[in-house]
Amino acid sequence: MIQRPATLHTLSILAFTLAPALFLAGCGAGTDLAQRPPPGYVGDVGARVSAVDWAQARPVTVQLDEFRFQPDRLAFERGTPYRLTLENRGSVAHTFTSEGFFKAIAVRRVTTAQGAVETPALVNLEIPAGQTDVVEFIPVQAGTYDLACHEPLHSGFGMTGTITVR
Ligand SMILES: [Cu+2]
Protein backbone atom coordinates (compact mmCIF):
# COMPACT_ATOMS: atom_id res chain seq x y z
CA MET A 1 0.00 0.00 0.00
CA ILE A 2 2.80 2.41 0.84
CA GLN A 3 5.40 1.32 -1.69
CA ARG A 4 3.38 2.01 -4.82
CA PRO A 5 2.48 5.65 -4.08
CA ALA A 6 6.05 6.20 -2.92
CA THR A 7 7.36 4.92 -6.24
CA LEU A 8 4.94 7.09 -8.17
CA HIS A 9 5.96 10.04 -6.07
CA THR A 10 9.62 9.39 -6.80
CA LEU A 11 8.89 9.12 -10.51
CA SER A 12 6.99 12.38 -10.57
CA ILE A 13 9.84 14.14 -8.78
CA LEU A 14 12.23 12.71 -11.34
CA ALA A 15 10.03 13.87 -14.18
CA PHE A 16 9.83 17.39 -12.77
CA THR A 17 13.55 17.46 -12.23
CA LEU A 18 14.53 16.06 -15.60
CA ALA A 19 12.07 17.86 -17.87
CA PRO A 20 13.55 21.35 -17.49
CA ALA A 21 17.07 19.93 -17.70
CA LEU A 22 16.23 18.22 -20.98
CA PHE A 23 14.58 21.35 -22.23
CA LEU A 24 17.58 23.51 -21.41
CA ALA A 25 20.08 21.02 -22.77
CA GLY A 26 18.03 20.61 -25.90
CA CYS A 27 17.17 17.14 -27.09
CA GLY A 28 16.95 17.66 -30.80
CA ALA A 29 19.01 14.48 -31.21
CA GLY A 30 22.11 16.37 -32.32
CA THR A 31 23.76 16.24 -35.71
CA ASP A 32 23.76 12.74 -37.11
CA LEU A 33 25.64 12.00 -40.32
CA ALA A 34 25.58 8.53 -41.86
CA GLN A 35 28.77 6.85 -43.06
CA ARG A 36 26.73 5.08 -45.72
CA PRO A 37 23.19 5.76 -46.91
CA PRO A 38 20.67 4.05 -44.60
CA PRO A 39 17.84 1.96 -46.15
CA GLY A 40 15.43 4.16 -48.09
CA TYR A 41 18.08 6.76 -48.90
CA VAL A 42 19.47 7.63 -52.34
CA GLY A 43 22.25 5.24 -53.40
CA ASP A 44 25.27 5.62 -55.70
CA VAL A 45 26.14 8.82 -53.89
CA GLY A 46 29.82 8.79 -54.80
CA ALA A 47 29.05 8.54 -58.54
CA ARG A 48 26.34 11.21 -58.36
CA VAL A 49 28.55 13.61 -56.42
CA SER A 50 31.50 13.25 -58.80
CA ALA A 51 29.29 13.70 -61.89
CA VAL A 52 28.53 17.39 -61.28
CA ASP A 53 30.61 20.57 -61.28
CA TRP A 54 30.63 21.86 -57.70
CA ALA A 55 32.01 25.23 -58.86
CA GLN A 56 28.49 25.72 -60.27
CA ALA A 57 26.75 24.84 -57.00
CA ARG A 58 23.81 27.15 -56.33
CA PRO A 59 23.92 28.97 -53.00
CA VAL A 60 20.81 28.94 -50.80
CA THR A 61 20.68 30.39 -47.30
CA VAL A 62 18.16 29.65 -44.56
CA GLN A 63 18.18 31.54 -41.28
CA LEU A 64 16.96 29.85 -38.11
CA ASP A 65 15.87 31.61 -34.94
CA GLU A 66 13.10 31.49 -32.31
CA PHE A 67 10.98 30.02 -33.78
CA ARG A 68 11.11 29.99 -37.55
CA PHE A 69 12.95 29.09 -40.70
CA GLN A 70 13.47 31.98 -43.12
CA PRO A 71 12.49 31.20 -45.77
CA ASP A 72 10.21 28.38 -44.64
CA ARG A 73 9.44 27.23 -48.18
CA LEU A 74 12.35 25.88 -50.16
CA ALA A 75 12.44 24.55 -53.71
CA PHE A 76 15.25 22.65 -55.38
CA GLU A 77 15.76 21.15 -58.82
CA ARG A 78 16.76 17.54 -59.33
CA GLY A 79 20.28 16.95 -60.56
CA THR A 80 21.55 20.42 -59.61
CA PRO A 81 24.31 20.82 -57.03
CA TYR A 82 23.46 23.11 -54.11
CA ARG A 83 25.35 24.69 -51.27
CA LEU A 84 22.81 25.18 -48.49
CA THR A 85 23.89 27.51 -45.68
CA LEU A 86 21.99 27.16 -42.40
CA GLU A 87 22.57 30.15 -40.13
CA ASN A 88 21.36 29.86 -36.56
CA ARG A 89 20.82 33.48 -35.56
CA GLY A 90 18.92 32.51 -32.43
CA SER A 91 20.02 32.08 -28.84
CA VAL A 92 19.31 28.34 -28.58
CA ALA A 93 20.09 25.32 -30.75
CA HIS A 94 17.76 24.51 -33.62
CA THR A 95 17.54 21.51 -35.89
CA PHE A 96 16.95 21.36 -39.62
CA THR A 97 15.14 18.04 -39.83
CA SER A 98 13.37 16.56 -42.84
CA GLU A 99 13.50 12.79 -43.09
CA GLY A 100 11.80 12.79 -46.49
CA PHE A 101 14.14 15.39 -47.93
CA PHE A 102 17.23 13.74 -46.44
CA LYS A 103 16.22 10.46 -48.11
CA ALA A 104 15.77 12.27 -51.44
CA ILE A 105 19.24 13.81 -51.76
CA ALA A 106 22.83 12.75 -52.41
CA VAL A 107 25.11 14.54 -49.95
CA ARG A 108 28.67 15.53 -50.77
CA ARG A 109 29.84 17.24 -47.60
CA VAL A 110 28.66 18.89 -44.40
CA THR A 111 30.69 21.69 -42.88
CA THR A 112 30.11 22.68 -39.26
CA ALA A 113 32.09 24.67 -36.71
CA GLN A 114 34.00 21.40 -36.13
CA GLY A 115 35.11 21.22 -39.76
CA ALA A 116 34.12 19.52 -43.00
CA VAL A 117 32.83 15.94 -43.08
CA GLU A 118 32.50 13.96 -46.30
CA THR A 119 29.23 12.15 -45.75
CA PRO A 120 26.75 10.57 -48.17
CA ALA A 121 23.65 11.07 -46.03
CA LEU A 122 22.08 13.20 -43.31
CA VAL A 123 20.00 11.75 -40.50
CA ASN A 124 19.68 14.97 -38.50
CA LEU A 125 21.26 18.42 -38.38
CA GLU A 126 21.39 20.39 -35.15
CA ILE A 127 22.92 23.85 -35.39
CA PRO A 128 24.12 25.40 -32.11
CA ALA A 129 23.15 28.99 -31.32
CA GLY A 130 25.11 31.48 -33.38
CA GLN A 131 26.67 28.83 -35.61
CA THR A 132 26.40 28.06 -39.31
CA ASP A 133 26.35 24.70 -41.09
CA VAL A 134 26.80 24.25 -44.82
CA VAL A 135 25.42 21.24 -46.68
CA GLU A 136 26.49 20.42 -50.23
CA PHE A 137 24.05 18.09 -51.93
CA ILE A 138 22.21 17.10 -55.11
CA PRO A 139 18.43 16.57 -55.05
CA VAL A 140 17.56 13.23 -56.62
CA GLN A 141 13.95 12.31 -55.82
CA ALA A 142 11.12 14.70 -56.64
CA GLY A 143 8.56 15.30 -53.92
CA THR A 144 7.28 17.62 -51.23
CA TYR A 145 8.73 17.12 -47.79
CA ASP A 146 7.95 18.47 -44.32
CA LEU A 147 10.68 20.43 -42.57
CA ALA A 148 10.70 20.94 -38.80
CA CYS A 149 12.87 21.86 -35.88
CA HIS A 150 13.01 18.93 -33.47
CA GLU A 151 14.03 20.87 -30.37
CA PRO A 152 11.31 20.42 -27.74
CA LEU A 153 8.18 22.45 -28.52
CA HIS A 154 9.77 24.42 -31.38
CA SER A 155 7.62 22.94 -34.15
CA GLY A 156 4.55 23.68 -32.02
CA PHE A 157 5.67 27.30 -31.90
CA GLY A 158 5.65 27.34 -35.69
CA MET A 159 9.17 26.24 -36.51
CA THR A 160 8.14 24.21 -39.54
CA GLY A 161 8.44 24.47 -43.30
CA THR A 162 8.14 22.72 -46.62
CA ILE A 163 10.80 21.55 -49.05
CA THR A 164 9.92 20.78 -52.65
CA VAL A 165 12.17 18.94 -55.09
CA ARG A 166 11.08 19.10 -58.71
CU1 LIG B 1 14.13 25.33 -33.15
Short mmCIF file of C-alpha atoms and ligand atoms in Angstrom, two decimals, residues 64-69 88 92-96 148-155 159, ligand 1:
data_model
loop_
_atom_site.label_atom_id
_atom_site.label_comp_id
_atom_site.label_asym_id
_atom_site.label_seq_id
_atom_site.Cartn_x
_atom_site.Cartn_y
_atom_site.Cartn_z
CA LEU A 64 16.96 29.85 -38.11
CA ASP A 65 15.87 31.61 -34.94
CA GLU A 66 13.10 31.49 -32.31
CA PHE A 67 10.98 30.02 -33.78
CA ARG A 68 11.11 29.99 -37.55
CA PHE A 69 12.95 29.09 -40.70
CA ASN A 88 21.36 29.86 -36.56
CA VAL A 92 19.31 28.34 -28.58
CA ALA A 93 20.09 25.32 -30.75
CA HIS A 94 17.76 24.51 -33.62
CA THR A 95 17.54 21.51 -35.89
CA PHE A 96 16.95 21.36 -39.62
CA ALA A 148 10.70 20.94 -38.80
CA CYS A 149 12.87 21.86 -35.88
CA HIS A 150 13.01 18.93 -33.47
CA GLU A 151 14.03 20.87 -30.37
CA PRO A 152 11.31 20.42 -27.74
CA LEU A 153 8.18 22.45 -28.52
CA HIS A 154 9.77 24.42 -31.38
CA SER A 155 7.62 22.94 -34.15
CA MET A 159 9.17 26.24 -36.51
CU CU B 1 14.13 25.33 -33.15
#
